[in-house]
XYZ file of N, CA and C in Angstrom:
825
model
N 0.825 -1.212 0.000
C 0.000 0.000 0.000
C 0.854 1.254 0.000
N 1.971 1.188 0.740
C 2.861 2.353 0.786
C 3.461 2.627 -0.576
N 3.883 1.558 -1.288
C 4.488 1.757 -2.601
C 3.482 2.328 -3.587
N 2.246 1.842 -3.526
C 1.231 2.359 -4.432
C 0.887 3.804 -4.129
N 0.943 4.185 -2.837
C 0.649 5.575 -2.487
C 1.719 6.515 -3.000
N 2.966 6.067 -2.991
C 4.031 6.911 -3.514
C 3.931 7.029 -5.022
N 3.580 5.931 -5.689
C 3.467 5.986 -7.151
C 2.299 6.848 -7.604
N 1.314 7.028 -6.754
C 0.139 7.810 -7.116
C 0.247 9.267 -6.723
N 1.450 9.698 -6.349
C 1.633 11.111 -6.018
C 1.355 11.969 -7.250
N 0.782 13.113 -7.034
C 0.477 14.034 -8.119
C 1.681 14.916 -8.379
N 1.976 15.140 -9.661
C 3.129 15.940 -10.061
C 2.682 17.381 -10.281
N 3.433 18.298 -9.681
C 3.157 19.718 -9.859
C 4.467 20.479 -9.998
N 4.414 21.670 -10.620
C 5.610 22.456 -10.898
C 5.809 23.529 -9.848
N 5.839 23.140 -8.611
C 6.083 24.086 -7.534
C 7.208 23.554 -6.668
N 7.676 24.430 -5.756
C 8.744 24.000 -4.864
C 10.086 24.508 -5.323
N 11.126 23.792 -4.977
C 12.487 24.192 -5.305
C 12.765 23.930 -6.768
N 13.163 24.930 -7.492
C 13.515 24.794 -8.900
C 14.991 25.131 -9.052
N 15.712 24.259 -9.609
C 17.151 24.408 -9.723
C 17.528 24.422 -11.190
N 18.644 25.048 -11.562
C 19.052 25.096 -12.962
C 19.314 23.707 -13.516
N 18.814 23.470 -14.709
C 19.052 22.210 -15.379
C 18.284 21.048 -14.817
N 17.254 21.285 -13.996
C 16.490 20.208 -13.393
C 15.017 20.435 -13.645
N 14.342 19.398 -14.096
C 12.912 19.475 -14.355
C 12.133 18.787 -13.249
N 12.640 18.841 -12.030
C 12.014 18.134 -10.913
C 10.709 18.807 -10.531
N 9.719 18.012 -10.215
C 8.424 18.509 -9.782
C 8.228 18.170 -8.323
N 7.044 18.466 -7.830
C 6.717 18.231 -6.436
C 5.771 17.049 -6.354
N 6.024 16.163 -5.435
C 5.150 15.027 -5.190
C 4.307 15.332 -3.970
N 3.002 15.383 -4.142
C 2.098 15.727 -3.049
C 1.554 14.463 -2.411
N 1.347 14.525 -1.095
C 0.818 13.388 -0.362
C -0.699 13.318 -0.546
N -1.242 12.208 -0.977
C -2.698 12.087 -1.083
C -3.353 12.172 0.290
N -4.568 12.704 0.318
C -5.248 12.916 1.594
C -5.705 11.613 2.232
N -5.926 10.553 1.426
C -6.446 9.306 1.968
C -5.356 8.336 2.403
N -4.113 8.777 2.426
C -2.999 7.915 2.798
C -2.413 8.412 4.107
N -2.053 7.478 4.955
C -1.435 7.819 6.234
C -0.123 8.560 5.975
N 0.049 9.779 6.522
C 1.279 10.534 6.254
C 2.540 9.807 6.701
N 2.470 9.074 7.800
C 3.661 8.386 8.281
C 4.102 7.290 7.315
N 3.122 6.586 6.701
C 3.451 5.522 5.752
C 4.077 6.106 4.489
N 3.455 7.149 3.971
C 3.985 7.768 2.756
C 5.336 8.414 3.005
N 5.484 9.075 4.155
C 6.757 9.731 4.464
C 7.870 8.706 4.656
N 7.555 7.585 5.284
C 8.565 6.531 5.450
C 9.004 5.984 4.101
N 8.060 5.832 3.187
C 8.416 5.341 1.850
C 9.295 6.345 1.111
N 8.974 7.626 1.243
C 9.760 8.669 0.581
C 11.175 8.716 1.149
N 11.300 8.659 2.463
C 12.627 8.692 3.078
C 13.443 7.455 2.707
N 12.761 6.337 2.484
C 13.471 5.128 2.037
C 14.053 5.333 0.655
N 13.283 5.917 -0.231
C 13.790 6.185 -1.573
C 14.945 7.184 -1.546
N 14.886 8.141 -0.646
C 15.931 9.162 -0.588
C 17.233 8.592 -0.042
N 17.138 7.732 0.953
C 18.329 7.269 1.666
C 18.901 5.974 1.111
N 18.032 5.026 0.741
C 18.490 3.678 0.428
C 18.590 3.432 -1.062
N 17.601 3.883 -1.799
C 17.534 3.538 -3.214
C 18.699 4.151 -3.982
N 19.501 3.308 -4.625
C 20.616 3.780 -5.435
C 20.200 4.056 -6.878
N 19.084 3.493 -7.305
C 18.618 3.694 -8.665
C 17.848 4.999 -8.826
N 17.501 5.624 -7.734
C 16.748 6.881 -7.790
C 17.664 8.003 -8.267
N 17.270 8.674 -9.328
C 18.084 9.740 -9.891
C 17.985 10.995 -9.029
N 18.887 11.935 -9.330
C 18.933 13.166 -8.542
C 17.650 13.977 -8.709
N 17.116 14.046 -9.932
C 15.880 14.793 -10.148
C 14.725 14.195 -9.369
N 14.708 12.868 -9.293
C 13.638 12.207 -8.554
C 13.769 12.453 -7.052
N 14.979 12.480 -6.553
C 15.175 12.754 -5.132
C 14.763 14.180 -4.790
N 15.030 15.114 -5.694
C 14.581 16.484 -5.465
C 13.064 16.540 -5.402
N 12.396 15.751 -6.246
C 10.938 15.693 -6.221
C 10.429 15.143 -4.899
N 11.069 14.097 -4.401
C 10.675 13.526 -3.116
C 10.864 14.541 -1.989
N 11.982 15.240 -2.008
C 12.256 16.220 -0.958
C 11.275 17.383 -1.020
N 10.905 17.820 -2.210
C 9.898 18.867 -2.333
C 8.539 18.388 -1.841
N 8.255 17.095 -2.029
C 7.024 16.547 -1.488
C 7.009 16.548 0.030
N 8.156 16.301 0.634
C 8.248 16.361 2.096
C 7.981 17.781 2.587
N 8.498 18.767 1.861
C 8.260 20.162 2.242
C 6.772 20.485 2.203
N 6.113 20.015 1.165
C 4.678 20.282 1.060
C 3.909 19.591 2.169
N 4.319 18.379 2.549
C 3.653 17.684 3.653
C 3.870 18.411 4.972
N 5.060 18.947 5.175
C 5.343 19.686 6.411
C 4.517 20.967 6.474
N 4.342 21.622 5.338
C 3.552 22.852 5.308
C 2.081 22.583 5.621
N 1.601 21.418 5.279
C 0.213 21.076 5.553
C -0.035 20.736 7.014
N 0.992 20.391 7.743
C 0.846 20.000 9.150
C 1.073 21.208 10.053
N 0.319 21.257 11.119
C 0.486 22.343 12.072
C 1.745 22.178 12.901
N 2.130 20.941 13.129
C 3.345 20.653 13.884
C 3.989 19.404 13.302
N 5.247 19.202 13.646
C 5.965 18.044 13.117
C 5.448 16.727 13.692
N 4.725 16.790 14.803
C 4.169 15.560 15.366
C 3.075 14.966 14.479
N 2.462 15.780 13.629
C 1.418 15.278 12.724
C 1.985 14.432 11.588
N 3.294 14.445 11.404
C 3.890 13.658 10.329
C 3.882 12.167 10.632
N 3.721 11.790 11.877
C 3.641 10.382 12.240
C 4.965 9.731 12.543
N 6.063 10.440 12.334
C 7.391 9.914 12.616
C 8.111 10.864 13.559
N 8.969 10.337 14.432
C 9.744 11.232 15.304
C 10.631 12.162 14.489
N 10.762 13.372 14.977
C 11.566 14.356 14.260
C 13.020 13.927 14.160
N 13.532 13.250 15.183
C 14.918 12.789 15.148
C 15.146 11.786 14.023
N 14.156 10.931 13.759
C 14.285 9.961 12.670
C 14.296 10.655 11.310
N 13.452 11.662 11.162
C 13.411 12.391 9.889
C 14.722 13.127 9.652
N 15.248 13.776 10.688
C 16.511 14.496 10.538
C 17.665 13.548 10.257
N 17.642 12.392 10.862
C 18.699 11.414 10.606
C 18.675 10.952 9.151
N 17.494 10.753 8.610
C 17.392 10.347 7.197
C 17.831 11.459 6.253
N 17.681 12.698 6.674
C 18.074 13.821 5.817
C 19.578 14.033 5.786
N 20.322 13.333 6.605
C 21.781 13.451 6.555
C 22.338 12.816 5.291
N 21.652 11.828 4.750
C 22.133 11.176 3.519
C 22.100 12.114 2.315
N 20.971 12.784 2.024
C 20.994 13.702 0.871
C 21.869 14.933 1.082
N 22.223 15.240 2.336
C 23.096 16.389 2.565
C 24.522 16.143 2.091
N 24.891 14.890 1.883
C 26.231 14.568 1.374
C 26.148 13.985 -0.038
N 25.032 14.205 -0.718
C 24.872 13.714 -2.088
C 25.797 14.484 -3.016
N 26.166 13.853 -4.122
C 27.088 14.481 -5.070
C 26.436 15.619 -5.846
N 25.131 15.641 -5.933
C 24.422 16.677 -6.676
C 24.100 17.842 -5.741
N 24.435 19.056 -6.176
C 24.147 20.233 -5.354
C 22.649 20.512 -5.298
N 21.887 20.091 -6.312
C 20.440 20.272 -6.283
C 19.804 19.442 -5.169
N 20.282 18.222 -4.993
C 19.758 17.373 -3.922
C 20.128 17.953 -2.561
N 21.332 18.425 -2.423
C 21.743 19.027 -1.146
C 20.927 20.285 -0.853
N 20.670 21.082 -1.883
C 19.865 22.284 -1.677
C 18.441 21.941 -1.267
N 17.856 20.919 -1.885
C 16.495 20.516 -1.523
C 16.428 19.969 -0.106
N 17.451 19.230 0.320
C 17.463 18.707 1.691
C 17.619 19.825 2.712
N 18.407 20.838 2.414
C 18.544 21.975 3.321
C 17.223 22.739 3.404
N 16.514 22.791 2.297
C 15.197 23.437 2.302
C 14.224 22.697 3.214
N 14.273 21.377 3.200
C 13.427 20.589 4.102
C 13.781 20.886 5.553
N 15.073 20.983 5.853
C 15.496 21.305 7.222
C 14.958 22.668 7.655
N 14.962 23.596 6.754
C 14.479 24.943 7.104
C 12.999 24.929 7.480
N 12.214 24.122 6.811
C 10.795 24.047 7.137
C 10.541 23.224 8.397
N 11.449 22.324 8.727
C 11.269 21.510 9.927
C 11.645 22.256 11.203
N 12.522 23.237 11.095
C 12.966 23.985 12.287
C 11.921 25.048 12.617
N 10.943 24.646 13.412
C 9.862 25.555 13.773
C 9.960 26.079 15.198
N 10.621 25.343 16.072
C 10.702 25.749 17.466
C 12.067 25.355 18.033
N 12.265 25.649 19.299
C 13.552 25.383 19.931
C 13.831 23.892 20.069
N 12.775 23.086 20.273
C 12.989 21.642 20.398
C 13.527 21.051 19.100
N 12.992 21.492 17.972
C 13.509 21.026 16.681
C 14.936 21.501 16.460
N 15.237 22.721 16.912
C 16.603 23.230 16.776
C 17.571 22.449 17.645
N 17.150 22.064 18.841
C 18.006 21.247 19.704
C 18.292 19.890 19.067
N 17.274 19.280 18.465
C 17.483 18.000 17.786
C 18.415 18.162 16.595
N 18.292 19.267 15.897
C 19.176 19.562 14.761
C 20.628 19.682 15.209
N 20.851 20.320 16.331
C 22.215 20.513 16.829
C 22.773 19.245 17.458
N 21.928 18.457 18.096
C 22.408 17.217 18.706
C 22.887 16.213 17.662
N 22.288 16.248 16.480
C 22.700 15.352 15.400
C 23.887 15.896 14.606
N 24.422 17.051 15.010
C 25.594 17.660 14.368
C 25.356 17.953 12.892
N 24.138 18.303 12.543
C 23.827 18.606 11.154
C 24.274 20.002 10.753
N 24.614 20.823 11.738
C 25.106 22.154 11.423
C 26.445 22.100 10.691
N 27.234 21.038 10.903
C 28.501 20.907 10.192
C 28.266 20.699 8.694
N 27.247 19.930 8.354
C 26.947 19.688 6.942
C 26.412 20.949 6.280
N 25.608 21.713 6.996
C 25.096 22.968 6.445
C 26.230 23.981 6.280
N 27.142 24.014 7.240
C 28.292 24.920 7.130
C 29.161 24.556 5.930
N 29.293 23.274 5.663
C 30.054 22.839 4.487
C 29.393 23.328 3.202
N 28.075 23.254 3.128
C 27.371 23.716 1.932
C 27.509 25.217 1.742
N 27.545 25.963 2.836
C 27.670 27.416 2.738
C 29.086 27.854 2.435
N 30.063 27.109 2.908
C 31.456 27.522 2.765
C 32.031 27.168 1.400
N 31.643 26.031 0.842
C 32.177 25.598 -0.443
C 31.509 26.387 -1.566
N 32.314 26.945 -2.451
C 31.811 27.746 -3.572
C 32.337 27.149 -4.872
N 31.587 26.169 -5.402
C 31.968 25.481 -6.631
C 30.730 25.313 -7.514
N 30.232 26.433 -8.048
C 29.052 26.432 -8.906
C 27.855 25.778 -8.206
N 27.676 26.101 -6.943
C 26.568 25.567 -6.153
C 25.811 26.712 -5.491
N 25.451 27.691 -6.288
C 24.812 28.885 -5.733
C 23.465 28.571 -5.097
N 22.683 27.681 -5.716
C 21.380 27.342 -5.144
C 21.539 26.692 -3.767
N 22.552 25.873 -3.604
C 22.803 25.226 -2.319
C 23.229 26.235 -1.269
N 24.072 27.163 -1.631
C 24.551 28.162 -0.674
C 23.434 29.114 -0.256
N 22.549 29.431 -1.180
C 21.420 30.301 -0.831
C 20.508 29.617 0.177
N 20.228 28.338 -0.045
C 19.391 27.604 0.903
C 20.070 27.488 2.262
N 21.390 27.317 2.271
C 22.115 27.243 3.537
C 22.046 28.570 4.289
N 22.168 29.680 3.560
C 22.079 30.986 4.204
C 20.672 31.235 4.742
N 19.669 30.795 4.019
C 18.294 30.943 4.507
C 18.051 30.084 5.749
N 18.720 28.950 5.813
C 18.614 28.123 7.019
C 19.266 28.813 8.212
N 20.387 29.487 7.986
C 21.030 30.236 9.068
C 20.094 31.317 9.595
N 19.416 31.980 8.700
C 18.466 33.009 9.125
C 17.267 32.402 9.854
N 16.871 31.193 9.480
C 15.794 30.540 10.214
C 16.223 30.217 11.648
N 17.464 29.796 11.819
C 17.978 29.541 13.169
C 17.960 30.832 13.988
N 18.269 31.956 13.350
C 18.204 33.239 14.044
C 16.783 33.564 14.476
N 15.818 33.239 13.643
C 14.425 33.522 13.988
C 13.937 32.640 15.135
N 14.358 31.383 15.140
C 13.899 30.469 16.189
C 14.518 30.848 17.528
N 15.825 30.888 17.591
C 16.530 31.254 18.834
C 17.958 31.630 18.454
N 18.240 32.912 18.438
C 19.566 33.372 18.030
C 20.643 33.002 19.041
N 20.254 32.779 20.300
C 21.244 32.427 21.316
C 21.736 30.984 21.151
N 21.012 30.175 20.404
C 21.451 28.806 20.140
C 22.240 28.686 18.848
N 22.547 29.791 18.229
C 23.309 29.760 16.984
C 24.692 29.157 17.234
N 25.018 28.047 16.560
C 26.340 27.434 16.790
C 27.435 28.198 16.058
N 28.631 28.076 16.573
C 29.772 28.749 15.932
C 30.091 28.167 14.567
N 29.673 26.919 14.320
C 29.930 26.304 13.023
C 29.185 27.004 11.895
N 28.065 27.649 12.193
C 27.322 28.389 11.177
C 27.759 29.851 11.094
N 28.439 30.335 12.121
C 28.916 31.719 12.092
C 30.249 31.826 11.376
N 31.106 30.819 11.520
C 32.423 30.878 10.897
C 32.369 31.002 9.375
N 31.481 30.280 8.653
C 31.399 30.515 7.202
C 30.973 31.931 6.846
N 30.088 32.517 7.645
C 29.699 33.910 7.402
C 30.896 34.846 7.553
N 31.673 34.617 8.598
C 32.858 35.453 8.816
C 33.868 35.269 7.684
N 34.032 34.033 7.234
C 34.964 33.769 6.142
C 34.547 34.472 4.864
N 33.258 34.457 4.570
C 32.774 35.141 3.369
C 32.930 36.647 3.506
N 32.674 37.175 4.707
C 32.828 38.613 4.922
C 34.280 39.057 4.815
N 35.210 38.173 5.161
C 36.632 38.523 5.075
C 37.161 38.465 3.654
N 36.797 37.416 2.918
C 37.384 37.175 1.594
C 36.390 37.328 0.453
N 35.143 37.676 0.754
C 34.151 37.766 -0.305
C 34.410 38.877 -1.291
N 34.979 39.992 -0.803
C 35.274 41.090 -1.718
C 36.376 40.757 -2.700
N 37.365 39.997 -2.250
C 38.465 39.610 -3.147
C 38.001 38.576 -4.158
N 37.207 37.615 -3.696
C 36.718 36.555 -4.580
C 35.467 36.934 -5.352
N 34.952 38.145 -5.114
C 33.722 38.620 -5.771
C 32.570 37.655 -5.525
N 32.397 37.318 -4.272
C 31.321 36.411 -3.874
C 29.990 37.149 -3.935
N 29.004 36.545 -4.564
C 27.702 37.179 -4.712
C 26.897 37.161 -3.419
N 27.313 36.352 -2.467
C 26.628 36.294 -1.181
C 27.241 37.225 -0.138
N 28.177 38.075 -0.551
C 28.885 38.913 0.413
C 27.928 39.849 1.143
N 27.095 40.564 0.420
C 26.200 41.528 1.057
C 25.171 40.829 1.938
N 24.666 39.707 1.478
C 23.692 38.964 2.295
C 24.330 38.456 3.576
N 25.580 37.992 3.491
C 26.272 37.524 4.691
C 26.602 38.680 5.631
N 26.948 39.833 5.079
C 27.183 41.004 5.922
C 25.916 41.408 6.674
N 24.790 41.387 5.978
C 23.528 41.742 6.628
C 23.157 40.726 7.702
N 23.376 39.447 7.416
C 23.057 38.410 8.396
C 23.948 38.516 9.624
N 25.237 38.729 9.400
C 26.167 38.827 10.528
C 25.898 40.083 11.359
N 25.554 41.187 10.698
C 25.239 42.413 11.435
C 23.966 42.253 12.263
N 22.970 41.583 11.705
C 21.735 41.337 12.461
C 21.981 40.391 13.629
N 22.795 39.389 13.399
C 23.112 38.455 14.477
C 23.913 39.128 15.581
N 24.734 40.101 15.225
C 25.504 40.837 16.235
C 24.588 41.609 17.161
N 23.494 42.117 16.635
C 22.541 42.852 17.472
C 21.722 41.899 18.335
N 21.338 40.748 17.770
C 20.500 39.804 18.506
C 21.272 39.079 19.608
N 22.467 38.610 19.286
C 23.283 37.890 20.283
C 24.737 38.290 20.103
N 25.145 39.416 20.668
C 26.527 39.892 20.469
C 27.576 38.990 21.092
N 27.226 38.263 22.143
C 28.208 37.397 22.795
C 28.625 36.267 21.863
N 27.667 35.702 21.154
C 27.977 34.593 20.246
C 28.893 35.063 19.123
N 28.591 36.214 18.539
C 29.423 36.733 17.453
C 30.771 37.188 17.971
N 30.796 37.782 19.169
C 32.063 38.236 19.729
C 33.014 37.100 20.036
N 32.492 35.982 20.511
C 33.351 34.831 20.779
C 33.938 34.243 19.504
N 33.249 34.405 18.389
C 33.772 33.938 17.093
C 34.610 34.992 16.389
N 34.789 36.155 17.044
C 35.572 37.254 16.469
C 34.999 37.686 15.128
N 33.709 37.947 15.153
C 33.036 38.350 13.928
C 32.749 39.822 13.817
N 33.241 40.628 14.768
C 32.971 42.058 14.721
C 33.952 42.776 13.797
N 35.196 42.381 13.839
C 36.220 43.045 13.025
C 35.942 42.953 11.520
N 35.482 41.819 10.977
C 35.131 41.814 9.544
C 34.035 42.810 9.182
N 33.088 43.031 10.091
C 32.049 44.023 9.808
C 32.625 45.428 9.764
N 33.531 45.721 10.705
C 34.129 47.058 10.743
C 35.008 47.293 9.523
N 35.744 46.276 9.121
C 36.620 46.428 7.954
C 35.845 46.575 6.659
N 34.678 45.953 6.592
C 33.878 46.062 5.366
C 33.227 47.427 5.216
N 33.209 48.218 6.273
C 32.697 49.582 6.123
C 33.591 50.416 5.220
N 34.856 50.053 5.116
C 35.778 50.780 4.242
C 35.659 50.342 2.791
N 35.126 49.131 2.556
C 35.028 48.605 1.197
C 33.638 48.717 0.607
N 32.637 48.931 1.438
C 31.275 49.003 0.921
C 31.091 50.250 0.062
N 30.408 50.092 -1.070
C 30.224 51.191 -2.012
C 28.949 51.974 -1.748
N 28.020 51.423 -1.008
C 26.767 52.101 -0.755
C 26.734 52.620 0.674
N 26.175 53.828 0.823
C 26.149 54.455 2.148
C 25.238 53.699 3.112
N 24.180 53.089 2.599
C 23.265 52.370 3.482
C 23.940 51.145 4.104
N 24.808 50.489 3.337
C 25.523 49.334 3.881
C 26.481 49.781 4.978
N 27.206 50.868 4.740
C 28.116 51.396 5.758
C 27.364 51.782 7.025
N 26.208 52.393 6.845
C 25.426 52.820 7.998
C 24.960 51.623 8.826
N 24.498 50.572 8.152
C 24.025 49.392 8.876
C 25.155 48.706 9.630
N 26.326 48.591 8.991
C 27.452 47.933 9.648
C 27.969 48.736 10.831
N 28.020 50.052 10.684
C 28.499 50.886 11.786
C 27.502 50.923 12.945
N 26.219 50.900 12.630
C 25.219 50.919 13.690
C 25.246 49.624 14.499
N 25.482 48.501 13.824
C 25.579 47.243 14.568
C 26.786 47.239 15.492
N 27.903 47.807 15.042
C 29.081 47.919 15.920
C 28.847 48.910 17.049
N 28.145 50.014 16.728
C 27.848 51.000 17.770
C 26.895 50.446 18.817
N 26.029 49.526 18.414
C 25.129 48.886 19.378
C 25.913 48.102 20.419
N 27.002 47.462 19.999
C 27.835 46.722 20.935
C 28.590 47.677 21.854
N 29.044 48.790 21.319
C 29.783 49.758 22.133
C 28.883 50.397 23.181
N 27.603 50.470 22.907
C 26.681 51.201 23.776
C 26.493 50.547 25.143
N 26.757 49.246 25.261
C 26.522 48.535 26.513
C 27.846 48.107 27.120
N 28.055 48.364 28.408
C 29.347 48.010 29.041
C 29.625 46.513 29.054
N 28.575 45.683 29.143
C 28.812 44.252 29.218
C 29.240 43.651 27.883
N 28.888 44.291 26.786
C 29.296 43.789 25.464
C 30.471 44.556 24.876
N 30.859 45.638 25.497
C 31.971 46.435 24.961
C 33.291 45.669 24.917
N 33.637 44.841 25.894
C 34.891 44.071 25.783
C 34.913 43.105 24.607
N 33.751 42.659 24.138
C 33.731 41.771 22.978
C 34.239 42.467 21.733
N 34.007 43.764 21.655
C 34.436 44.526 20.485
C 35.872 44.979 20.594
N 36.255 45.466 21.768
C 37.572 46.089 21.901
C 38.646 45.110 22.345
N 38.313 44.229 23.265
C 39.336 43.363 23.839
C 39.766 42.246 22.917
N 38.894 41.798 22.007
C 39.206 40.605 21.229
C 39.425 40.894 19.752
N 38.882 41.993 19.263
C 39.016 42.247 17.831
C 39.954 43.397 17.526
N 40.341 44.174 18.553
C 41.311 45.260 18.363
C 40.852 46.213 17.272
N 39.622 46.645 17.341
C 39.073 47.536 16.315
C 38.941 48.971 16.830
N 39.802 49.338 17.748
C 39.766 50.702 18.278
C 40.034 51.741 17.200
N 40.927 51.423 16.280
C 41.309 52.411 15.270
C 40.166 52.766 14.348
N 39.185 51.877 14.198
C 38.062 52.145 13.312
C 36.865 52.726 14.040
N 36.686 52.373 15.317
C 35.499 52.803 16.048
C 35.738 54.010 16.943
N 36.969 54.279 17.335
C 37.212 55.370 18.271
C 36.921 56.741 17.676
N 37.293 57.040 16.424
C 36.986 58.372 15.893
C 35.500 58.668 15.850
N 34.658 57.647 15.580
C 33.216 57.877 15.501
C 32.525 57.712 16.837
N 33.104 56.918 17.748
C 32.459 56.660 19.033
C 32.952 57.532 20.161
N 34.121 58.132 20.004
C 34.641 58.991 21.052
C 35.152 58.249 22.265
N 35.451 56.974 22.139
C 35.952 56.179 23.263
C 37.465 56.094 23.198
N 38.071 55.705 24.307
C 39.531 55.621 24.394
C 39.948 54.184 24.647
N 41.035 53.731 24.018
C 41.491 52.358 24.210
C 42.193 52.199 25.546
N 42.324 50.968 26.030
C 43.073 50.730 27.271
C 44.542 51.041 27.065
N 45.288 51.339 28.147
C 46.698 51.728 28.011
C 47.542 50.652 27.356
N 47.210 49.380 27.527
C 48.037 48.312 26.991
C 47.722 47.983 25.540
N 46.766 48.661 24.957
C 46.357 48.346 23.599
C 47.137 49.174 22.596
N 47.335 48.591 21.409
C 48.003 49.328 20.342
C 47.091 50.387 19.726
N 45.804 50.330 20.099
C 44.880 51.306 19.529
C 45.185 52.726 19.959
N 45.914 52.912 21.065
C 46.254 54.270 21.490
C 47.111 54.970 20.450
N 48.091 54.258 19.923
C 48.956 54.856 18.905
C 48.181 55.097 17.613
N 47.331 54.154 17.255
C 46.549 54.312 16.028
C 45.591 55.482 16.149
N 44.964 55.623 17.332
C 44.026 56.717 17.523
C 44.731 58.062 17.462
N 45.922 58.152 18.009
C 46.642 59.417 17.989
C 47.059 59.784 16.568
N 47.428 58.799 15.756
C 47.820 59.094 14.379
C 46.620 59.471 13.521
N 45.446 58.860 13.791
C 44.258 59.196 12.997
C 43.715 60.554 13.336
N 43.912 60.989 14.565
C 43.451 62.325 14.951
C 44.433 63.407 14.534
């Protein structure tokens, strides 16, 4: 019955569309138990070697549609940990379209803190960080990974792991040299995360790349946003050491903030020369 229910899925042209792929969406019929159909789909995604990449993308898009129809992940009929474990297989698939579709499924599954805890306990953030950090004609995959990072920020920014922040910092440092198209999006994400949870970003030393990019940004609005996020950290005494003590950005922030560096810092000499 499960096999027949999967074969009777309706094909539609919605969901994730990737270059060079004609994958459609497989919708779950209303008269079939969601747990049975979902188990069959996850079997095809994880075990079946004859299933092509386009077909796996279709299965993953069908999972997204099933998740959207449910009010909570408990309505799927399977434990969330089992679903996330099965999604680890397509995250290491050779096709970037399959990896992008699996990251999209993860983004729809992360609805609350409990789902985020399960995501982190399974160490799936390392696989997402790999998709975001590697830049080899996989733009669709990197976009989905960045959207997943923003979903984690929406759920609980204080649970943001350092494994997802380090790729953002790397892109902000070297994106201008490599002409990375995700540079501005990563700058905006890192600046927003600095305001939401400055301790997490400060421990990863992510403030200095934002300050340095103010000198390279061509638009005034980008400079304003980056400087305001840094000024937000300076405004509070408990977060001020994260900016000054670990990133040594006194030379860039002191002229605009009017603050003075500690006597043991090299920023004193830099501040005197800039003035």
